[in-house]
Structure formats: C-alpha cells, structure tokens
Amino acid sequence: MNNTNIMIVGVGGQGTLLTSRILGDVALASEMDVKVSEVHGMSQRGGSVVTYVKMGEKIYSPVIEKNEADIILCFEKLEALRWIDYAKKDATIIINSQRIDPMPVIIGKAKYPEKIIEKIKANYKKVVDVPALDMAKKCGNIKTVNVVMIGVMAQCTEIEKEIWLKAIEKTVKPQFVDVNIKAFNLGYDFARDCFI
Amino acid sequence: MKKLMLGNEAIARGVYEAGVTVATAYPGTPSTEITENIAKYDEIYSEWAPNEKVALEVAIGASIGGARAVSAMKHVGLNVAADPLFTASYTGVNGGLVIFVADDPGMHSSQNEQDTRIIARGAKVPVIEPSDSQECKDFTKEAFRISEEYDAPVIVRLTTRVSHSQGTVELDDRENYELKPYVKNPAKYVMMPAMAKRRHVSVEERMAKLKEYSENSSLNRIEWGDKKIGVITSGIAYQYAREAFGDVSYLKLGMVYPLPEKLIKEFASQVETLYVIEELEPFIENQCRIMGLKVTGKDKLPVIGEYSAGLIKEKLLGETIEKLNDIQDEAPGRPPVLCAGCPHRATYYVLKKLKLTVSGDIGCYTLGALAPLESVDTTICMGASVGVAHGMEKARGKEQSKKTVAVIGDSTFIHSGITGLIDMVYNNSSGTVIILDNSITGMTGHQHNPTTGYNIKGEPAKQVDLIKLCQAVGVDRVKVCDPFNLKEFEQIVKEEVAADELSVIIAQRPCALLKHVKFGPVLTINQDKCTKCRMCMRLGCPAIVDRGDHIEINPTQCVGCDLCPKVCKFNAIEKAGGQNE
C-alpha cells in the first residue's frame, strides 16, 4: 500500500492545528501508521503555517517533500500558491477562496498575485475551490472554515463519513461539536460531485 | 492501548509511567508542551518556575530529596540552567533526574541554532536522543534507569520535528516508584573544593562505565540491509535517512553521549561506504574521525538548518527534484505579525513616532522589529534588553539614555530582566525600562507566570506585584499606563526618557487572545471621509489593507480593538457592527 500524504497550509490562527488533530485521529481509527508534523510558536502569529499528515503501512519521516503530496488542503489562496511545489502531478488541491493579505502586501512592498486559482488549475487537474468562509458564516461561526474544508476533503478519500464525524466529536470542545458537525456536512455536501 | 501523541506529549507520558513526582520548567518553544502535558497528571507535582536555572535547581532538590524529578526547557534555556547542570553532574542524583532539552534546527522559533549535545559533553552528562513519539516515551523511562544506576543527571535531547510531530504510542501503567530515603551526605552534595575534587574522579569513572553501557544498550541498534552503504545516525535524522536511502544498513544511535565506539567500529568495518547523518554540529562524525574512520558527513551536508529526506538525496545521492510548475515563485512572503488587537502594537507605534532606540527582548513583541513598525534595535536573549540598554548608556553617555528604552515582557522580566534592573539601580543609570505587561506568557501559547496570579494548573496563586517589585529594588519613578491610551502613553514615555533618573513604565494591557478580553464591534473605513493619509497603515495591523485606490479594513481579521480610530485625524474609521471573537 502506498502512503497517503496530506498537507494543510494556511495562515497562523486559521485552525490548522485542530485540523491536523482531526486528520490524525481519522488515520488512527483507520488502523494505519500515521505521523503528523505541526508548527508551534512564532509562525502561529499570523505567519505561513504548514502541517504534514502522512498515513500508510509504515511512516518514517514526518515531513512531506516537494512533489510528494497527494492532497493539499489550502486555507488561503496565497498559501496554496506558496506550497504548490509540494503537490504530486495528479494531486488533489482543495483551496479556500479566502484572501488574507500578508504584511509585505499590506504595506505595499509586494503584490498579492492575481488569478491564483486559475494558475493552479492550469498546472494541476484536480483543483477544487471552495467558498469556505461564506459557508462557515452560514454555520454561524467563521472559525469553522477549517472543518468545512475537512468536509470537502472527506469526499475525496475512501474513509467512511462516520469516522470523520467521530473524530470531530472527539477533538473539538463539547460546546462547539454541533456547529462543527454542521460545517463538516456543508463541506461534505458541497463536494459531493467534485471528485467523481 | 495505542494513542496518537506529540513527541512532547509522549515524553510527558513517559514521565508519568516512570513514577516521577516532581516536574518543573520554564516554557520555551519547542519544549513547552512537555510540562503542559505533565501538568494534566494529578500524580505529579508540576510548576512553572521563573526561569530554567531555578527550574533545574528545583528538580535537583527533588532528586536529592529522593524523588524522580524532571525539568524541561528549550536549547537556549539550558544556557540559563548551565550553572546548576555542570555541578549537578558532580553531585549526581538520589532519585533519578532527567532533563529534557529541545533544540530548534532551522530556528522555527528561536534566536540561535545551538546544539545541546555539545553543552552536555562539556558538563559530562549522558545524552539520549529519541527519533519518534514511541521512543520519546520509552527512552524517558530508560533515562531514569540510567540516571539512578550511574548516579548522573541524564539529558534527553529533542528537536522541533520530534517534539512537534505526532506518532502512535503504546501506553503502559505507571510504575510505583517509592521515595528514596534522604540521608545527609556532604561529600556528595556539598560541592566545595575538597569534596568536588573527589566527585570529579567519580564523574570520570562514571563516564567510562557509561561508555560500556552504551556499547550494549538497547538504545543503540544496527539494522542490517544492503552493506554497500552504512549510515550512522540519530534522532529525526534517522527518519530522513531511512526515507532517502531505503534498505541499506543503519546504526541508529539512541545514546549519543558517550558514544559506543566499539559498536561504531564494528558497524563501519562491515559496510563499503560510511555516512554520518546528523543535524547541526558534527558531533558523532568528529568522534568517528578521531577514531580514524573514513566517513562522509558534513563535507557534503550542512551544519545549518533542518535536514529532510530530499536534502539527503540531493547532497549525498545527487538526485534533484523535478520542477512541475513555474508559478510558485510569485508568492510573496508571509512573516508572522503582531495579532489584530495586540497591546504591543500601540507601544511600538509610540516608540517609533518618538524615534527611540529600542533594546528588545524575547517574546511576541520581538515582532516589533519587522515592517512597518520596525521599532526594535536589538534582540539577544531572555532578559538582555535591560542590560543592553544600560551598556549603551555607559558607552555613549546620558544623552543616549534620553533616546533609548528597553522593552521586556512581564514573564521575561521575571525570568531575568529583574537582575538587569538591579544593575541599573545600583550603577546609577538614567535609563527607561518599559515592561510590556500583557498578563500572560504569550508567544509560547499562554502559560501562567508569577505575575498572573495563577499557577500551572490554573489555580489562584500569590501574585508578584511588578510596581512594588520595581520600587523595592530602588526604582523611584514607576509609571503604569495602558498603551492604548495613546496620548497619555506617549506623554509618559517622553517624560520618563527625558528624566535624569532611572524609570520603569509598566505598559499594562492583556493579550488580545486571552479569553476574557472582549472588544467592541468590527471597524470599517468610511471612504467618504478617508483622505488616504495612511496614518492607520503605520500601525501594521493585519486587518488594515491598502487596496491601491483605497484603504479598507478586512472584516474577518478585525477584532474591534478600537486602536486605529485613535490615529485617524479625519474620524474616518467607524464601527461596522458585527463581532469577531
């Protein structure tokens, strides 16, 4: 069996850590070997953050390298572009269409690249863009963007929906379980036809 | 039962299973979660100490008192704790004593890239190095057996990727460790020359015995594969090597000091080409070279930064990575920033406006060095802001102190800023120290400290009063101000910098990420009133964005902290309604 390599990329504070915890739990429940590599500390303060999740029969390095990712879950457009070199040729790239300007752009020292999603689509075949922020707003909590994205991703794996839901219940705080399940389902339904 | 655990969490589990009863630390990325997770076990007394030196001394005391004890810190924390470490190496232990030190190759969240193994060798303290979460737990338990059998403190060396990677861990029960009797023994525990001379002999004997242990220890193992290539490696580098080389032969070292020389020689003699793969310094490699072995290592691999399987393939196997696109190069950087609502933003806005030289320190507020605030002039180590500002005054005279401030967080001030302040008092400084009191240890993820009024478990604790503390050491001018009151804060800074006496300003405002901090509604820019003067842009707030033809506030980033309306002369920034937590 080949390994499945998943990257979660985004901006510090967007909930990449929680996402990797949920993914890790799902992998464990599927009885695979799993390693998850996270970023703590300084980058969590609005910097570019990346988390690697690797599952398979036996995992050594916790880190995913260039051209190795099967799935990249991007919580922000520019971060999708930054980490695109890590995608395999036939990788699935799921992009939240949200834009968060980095400080060099904010202060006018750099330009936020135009047409990011179009450019990625021109180079990679399996690209899904998701209005995850709007969907999270619909749930009533913009912090559920991450779980909307998990819902989308769940459609492109063979892991049963129940396992995902259980992992969410286990990982998020009890008072936020309902809103996160709602967010997951929104993402899951949105992506129903995306990966056929 | 199998569980997915961070390396740091697995260390905590190992500590629990080893029957440890005392744990003490000062937070520091990437080591913080070790102690945070230990604190979840009610069977273990745990505490945040004011700094790593105190933490290690408490652990030494607990060990002498007969308990199994631990202390955890980041690599630079070990510098602070180096003094007790070097002598605890002489005294040895009663209950087992294990010190967890997390290095940060690649400097994800650190000010230097030092290699703990070198300090440990200097202190003659054995070093164990796990490669994944399971080993974090297993090696911790073995470290206690070694500590007690060989009468030595033991360092478990971690790196960021081991500490912050999750892997599966098989859980066991807690060992029932009985407190050892405490027997007064000055020859062992009072390190004055006559006793220390004898103890040094014991240390050398112990290291010789540990070398023998290392030869046969299960911590070191050979994995035979194709013998054309042999790789000697340890820690996370083992994982990268396995991925890069596949089925060749490995000598995986779990004990990296002292090294098993016979085992290394035996391994080397059976392989055609010998590589040593280790991050940072050529610690194992140099030893191999001293032993006369022909190895390839740092001649091809860097001493700087993190390794990866890809890097090893590139440097040792000459494999390059095919580039699948040419769009990635367009991505501008995304450096970390002070959060929306951060109290430090207001402080730096004022300091930059007043064109002051700012002697900085370690914490979230180090980010005040980056554009557009660009306020911080120096950052050396924990507590250094105070001494550095004092030194600048002594070099350049009083005129310099009238345009210089030191900035230091509440936790950092307690850690090691207070001694610098005492130096300023004692040696007639006229400088100004600003304590950025945000009611928490911020960058490492919100740990309590002696100024917050709570202990590691969140229970109420005696609170160190910063005002009284500064007054007590002899600072007569102590001012307190919320930096969000921009005008008042600016006035106070001007006055105190100009004053001929030493002064402390306590800039008091809680971290915006604390749960109890609630702001008003999200703000918006009234484009009819905005003149595009860009004053608000000087705050460097991640929520305020220049769109070219207009400036706007990103409603998903704004927390409604109400700072930007205070710098807008045209009242163009208004409440938009709606709220972000």
PDB file of C-alpha atoms in Angstrom, chain A residues 11 20-21 24-25 28 32-43 45-48 52 54 59-63 65-68 76 78-79 81-85 87-89 98-107 109-114 119-120 123-124 133 137 142-143 173, chain B residues 2-4 6 29 33 108-109 132 161 164-168 236 238-240 242-243 308-311 313 321-328 330-337 339 363-364 366-367 371-372 374 442-443 445 513 515 534 537 540-542 544-547 554 556-557 580-581:
ATOM      1  CA  VAL A  11      -2.169  31.363   7.998  1.00  0.00           C
ATOM      2  CA  SER A  20      -4.343  18.010  11.818  1.00  0.00           C
ATOM      3  CA  ARG A  21      -5.579  16.586  15.112  1.00  0.00           C
ATOM      4  CA  GLY A  24      -4.597  12.192  12.767  1.00  0.00           C
ATOM      5  CA  ASP A  25      -7.485  10.737  14.677  1.00  0.00           C
ATOM      6  CA  LEU A  28      -5.548   6.136  13.619  1.00  0.00           C
ATOM      7  CA  MET A  32      -2.851   2.943   9.615  1.00  0.00           C
ATOM      8  CA  ASP A  33       0.547   4.084  10.797  1.00  0.00           C
ATOM      9  CA  VAL A  34       0.416   7.841  10.978  1.00  0.00           C
ATOM     10  CA  LYS A  35       2.671  10.820  11.625  1.00  0.00           C
ATOM     11  CA  VAL A  36       1.605  14.423  11.887  1.00  0.00           C
ATOM     12  CA  SER A  37       4.100  17.269  11.909  1.00  0.00           C
ATOM     13  CA  GLU A  38       2.914  20.606  13.252  1.00  0.00           C
ATOM     14  CA  VAL A  39       4.123  24.171  13.632  1.00  0.00           C
ATOM     15  CA  HIS A  40       4.006  25.886  17.013  1.00  0.00           C
ATOM     16  CA  GLY A  41       5.498  29.104  18.323  1.00  0.00           C
ATOM     17  CA  MET A  42       6.272  32.174  16.288  1.00  0.00           C
ATOM     18  CA  SER A  43       4.662  31.260  12.942  1.00  0.00           C
ATOM     19  CA  ARG A  45       1.267  34.579  14.977  1.00  0.00           C
ATOM     20  CA  GLY A  46      -0.161  35.216  11.521  1.00  0.00           C
ATOM     21  CA  GLY A  47       2.725  33.594   9.644  1.00  0.00           C
ATOM     22  CA  SER A  48       2.630  30.960   6.915  1.00  0.00           C
ATOM     23  CA  TYR A  52       2.044  17.420   7.283  1.00  0.00           C
ATOM     24  CA  LYS A  54       1.284  11.054   6.479  1.00  0.00           C
ATOM     25  CA  ILE A  59       5.890   6.057   8.107  1.00  0.00           C
ATOM     26  CA  TYR A  60       9.446   7.240   8.767  1.00  0.00           C
ATOM     27  CA  SER A  61       9.902  10.968   8.115  1.00  0.00           C
ATOM     28  CA  PRO A  62       7.029  13.090   9.411  1.00  0.00           C
ATOM     29  CA  VAL A  63       7.743  15.649   6.697  1.00  0.00           C
ATOM     30  CA  GLU A  65       8.751  16.900   0.429  1.00  0.00           C
ATOM     31  CA  LYS A  66       8.315  18.609  -2.914  1.00  0.00           C
ATOM     32  CA  ASN A  67       6.249  16.617  -5.463  1.00  0.00           C
ATOM     33  CA  GLU A  68       5.074  14.216  -2.733  1.00  0.00           C
ATOM     34  CA  GLU A  76      -5.948  30.590   1.973  1.00  0.00           C
ATOM     35  CA  LEU A  78      -1.732  32.662  -1.457  1.00  0.00           C
ATOM     36  CA  GLU A  79      -0.684  29.802   0.796  1.00  0.00           C
ATOM     37  CA  LEU A  81       0.481  29.052  -4.320  1.00  0.00           C
ATOM     38  CA  ARG A  82       3.354  29.075  -1.820  1.00  0.00           C
ATOM     39  CA  TRP A  83       3.185  25.322  -1.222  1.00  0.00           C
ATOM     40  CA  ILE A  84       2.118  24.190  -4.695  1.00  0.00           C
ATOM     41  CA  ASP A  85       5.551  22.690  -5.426  1.00  0.00           C
ATOM     42  CA  ALA A  87       1.915  18.644  -4.909  1.00  0.00           C
ATOM     43  CA  LYS A  88       2.281  15.495  -6.974  1.00  0.00           C
ATOM     44  CA  LYS A  89       1.381  15.886 -10.644  1.00  0.00           C
ATOM     45  CA  GLN A  98     -10.428  33.397   1.045  1.00  0.00           C
ATOM     46  CA  ARG A  99      -7.719  36.044   0.722  1.00  0.00           C
ATOM     47  CA  ILE A 100      -5.657  37.199   3.701  1.00  0.00           C
ATOM     48  CA  ASP A 101      -3.069  39.803   2.811  1.00  0.00           C
ATOM     49  CA  PRO A 102       0.418  39.232   4.260  1.00  0.00           C
ATOM     50  CA  MET A 103       2.229  42.211   5.764  1.00  0.00           C
ATOM     51  CA  PRO A 104       4.508  42.827   2.728  1.00  0.00           C
ATOM     52  CA  VAL A 105       1.324  43.254   0.637  1.00  0.00           C
ATOM     53  CA  ILE A 106      -0.431  45.319   3.294  1.00  0.00           C
ATOM     54  CA  ILE A 107       2.390  47.829   3.393  1.00  0.00           C
ATOM     55  CA  LYS A 109       6.171  46.181  -0.624  1.00  0.00           C
ATOM     56  CA  ALA A 110       4.794  43.227  -2.559  1.00  0.00           C
ATOM     57  CA  LYS A 111       1.778  42.415  -4.715  1.00  0.00           C
ATOM     58  CA  TYR A 112      -0.810  39.784  -3.931  1.00  0.00           C
ATOM     59  CA  PRO A 113      -0.616  37.565  -7.033  1.00  0.00           C
ATOM     60  CA  GLU A 114      -3.620  37.684  -9.333  1.00  0.00           C
ATOM     61  CA  LYS A 119      -2.989  29.498 -12.490  1.00  0.00           C
ATOM     62  CA  ILE A 120      -3.046  26.436 -10.282  1.00  0.00           C
ATOM     63  CA  ASN A 123      -0.964  23.325 -13.969  1.00  0.00           C
ATOM     64  CA  TYR A 124      -2.904  20.734 -11.990  1.00  0.00           C
ATOM     65  CA  LEU A 133     -15.557  31.442   4.541  1.00  0.00           C
ATOM     66  CA  LYS A 137     -20.571  32.184   8.053  1.00  0.00           C
ATOM     67  CA  ILE A 142     -16.334  31.914  10.838  1.00  0.00           C
ATOM     68  CA  LYS A 143     -13.878  29.833  12.812  1.00  0.00           C
ATOM     69  CA  LYS A 173     -14.699  21.271  22.644  1.00  0.00           C
TER      70      LYS A 173
ATOM     71  CA  LYS B   2      -2.426   2.946  21.143  1.00  0.00           C
ATOM     72  CA  LYS B   3      -2.653   6.724  21.060  1.00  0.00           C
ATOM     73  CA  LEU B   4      -1.511   9.411  18.660  1.00  0.00           C
ATOM     74  CA  LEU B   6       3.095  14.644  20.024  1.00  0.00           C
ATOM     75  CA  THR B  29       9.231  26.518  22.002  1.00  0.00           C
ATOM     76  CA  GLU B  33       4.031  21.011  25.727  1.00  0.00           C
ATOM     77  CA  HIS B 108      11.354  27.981  13.709  1.00  0.00           C
ATOM     78  CA  SER B 109      11.000  29.959  16.918  1.00  0.00           C
ATOM     79  CA  ASP B 132       9.741   9.444  17.272  1.00  0.00           C
ATOM     80  CA  ARG B 161      10.401  17.800  14.478  1.00  0.00           C
ATOM     81  CA  HIS B 164       6.099  18.623  17.415  1.00  0.00           C
ATOM     82  CA  SER B 165       5.342  15.517  15.389  1.00  0.00           C
ATOM     83  CA  GLN B 166       2.594  13.173  16.402  1.00  0.00           C
ATOM     84  CA  GLY B 167       3.105   9.445  16.143  1.00  0.00           C
ATOM     85  CA  THR B 168       1.496   6.356  17.611  1.00  0.00           C
ATOM     86  CA  ILE B 236      14.971  12.762  13.487  1.00  0.00           C
ATOM     87  CA  TYR B 238      17.319   8.631  11.244  1.00  0.00           C
ATOM     88  CA  GLN B 239      13.812   9.027   9.796  1.00  0.00           C
ATOM     89  CA  TYR B 240      15.054  11.204   6.949  1.00  0.00           C
ATOM     90  CA  ARG B 242      15.550   5.800   6.134  1.00  0.00           C
ATOM     91  CA  GLU B 243      13.390   7.573   3.620  1.00  0.00           C
ATOM     92  CA  SER B 308      14.972  16.354   5.115  1.00  0.00           C
ATOM     93  CA  ALA B 309      14.952  13.192   3.046  1.00  0.00           C
ATOM     94  CA  GLY B 310      15.059  15.395  -0.053  1.00  0.00           C
ATOM     95  CA  LEU B 311      18.136  17.243   1.153  1.00  0.00           C
ATOM     96  CA  LYS B 313      19.071  12.631  -1.566  1.00  0.00           C
ATOM     97  CA  ILE B 321      13.741  17.395  -7.599  1.00  0.00           C
ATOM     98  CA  GLU B 322      11.868  17.902 -10.841  1.00  0.00           C
ATOM     99  CA  LYS B 323      10.085  21.245 -11.014  1.00  0.00           C
ATOM    100  CA  LEU B 324       6.452  20.706 -12.033  1.00  0.00           C
ATOM    101  CA  ASN B 325       5.407  24.338 -12.407  1.00  0.00           C
ATOM    102  CA  ASP B 326       6.758  27.848 -12.632  1.00  0.00           C
ATOM    103  CA  ILE B 327       4.016  29.648 -10.697  1.00  0.00           C
ATOM    104  CA  GLN B 328       5.272  29.179  -7.161  1.00  0.00           C
ATOM    105  CA  GLU B 330       5.321  34.593  -7.442  1.00  0.00           C
ATOM    106  CA  ALA B 331       4.286  34.038  -3.821  1.00  0.00           C
ATOM    107  CA  PRO B 332       5.324  36.936  -1.565  1.00  0.00           C
ATOM    108  CA  GLY B 333       6.480  36.031   1.956  1.00  0.00           C
ATOM    109  CA  ARG B 334       4.177  35.901   4.950  1.00  0.00           C
ATOM    110  CA  PRO B 335       6.213  36.706   8.050  1.00  0.00           C
ATOM    111  CA  PRO B 336       4.499  36.421  11.434  1.00  0.00           C
ATOM    112  CA  VAL B 337       2.855  39.607  12.725  1.00  0.00           C
ATOM    113  CA  CYS B 339      -2.160  39.892  16.096  1.00  0.00           C
ATOM    114  CA  GLY B 363       8.614  37.187  23.130  1.00  0.00           C
ATOM    115  CA  CYS B 364       5.771  38.053  20.740  1.00  0.00           C
ATOM    116  CA  THR B 366      10.178  40.771  19.162  1.00  0.00           C
ATOM    117  CA  LEU B 367       7.913  41.030  16.105  1.00  0.00           C
ATOM    118  CA  ALA B 371       7.978  46.330   8.959  1.00  0.00           C
ATOM    119  CA  PRO B 372       6.143  48.592   9.253  1.00  0.00           C
ATOM    120  CA  GLU B 374      10.493  48.459  12.639  1.00  0.00           C
ATOM    121  CA  GLY B 442       2.311  34.969  25.149  1.00  0.00           C
ATOM    122  CA  MET B 443       4.477  33.535  22.390  1.00  0.00           C
ATOM    123  CA  GLY B 445       0.935  29.785  23.972  1.00  0.00           C
ATOM    124  CA  LEU B 513      -6.009  36.300  22.564  1.00  0.00           C
ATOM    125  CA  LYS B 515     -10.443  34.513  26.604  1.00  0.00           C
ATOM    126  CA  ARG B 534      -2.130  56.318   5.579  1.00  0.00           C
ATOM    127  CA  MET B 537      -1.200  51.907   7.942  1.00  0.00           C
ATOM    128  CA  GLY B 540       0.964  47.483  10.889  1.00  0.00           C
ATOM    129  CA  CYS B 541      -2.368  45.882  11.697  1.00  0.00           C
ATOM    130  CA  PRO B 542      -3.062  42.725   9.673  1.00  0.00           C
ATOM    131  CA  ILE B 544      -5.973  47.195   7.606  1.00  0.00           C
ATOM    132  CA  VAL B 545      -5.223  46.712   3.929  1.00  0.00           C
ATOM    133  CA  ASP B 546      -4.081  49.074   1.178  1.00  0.00           C
ATOM    134  CA  ARG B 547      -6.042  48.183  -1.964  1.00  0.00           C
ATOM    135  CA  ASN B 554     -10.785  43.291   6.409  1.00  0.00           C
ATOM    136  CA  THR B 556     -12.690  38.792   9.002  1.00  0.00           C
ATOM    137  CA  GLN B 557      -9.402  39.965  10.537  1.00  0.00           C
ATOM    138  CA  ASN B 580     -15.267  38.648  15.750  1.00  0.00           C
ATOM    139  CA  GLU B 581     -14.078  36.774  18.760  1.00  0.00           C
TER     140      GLU B 581
END
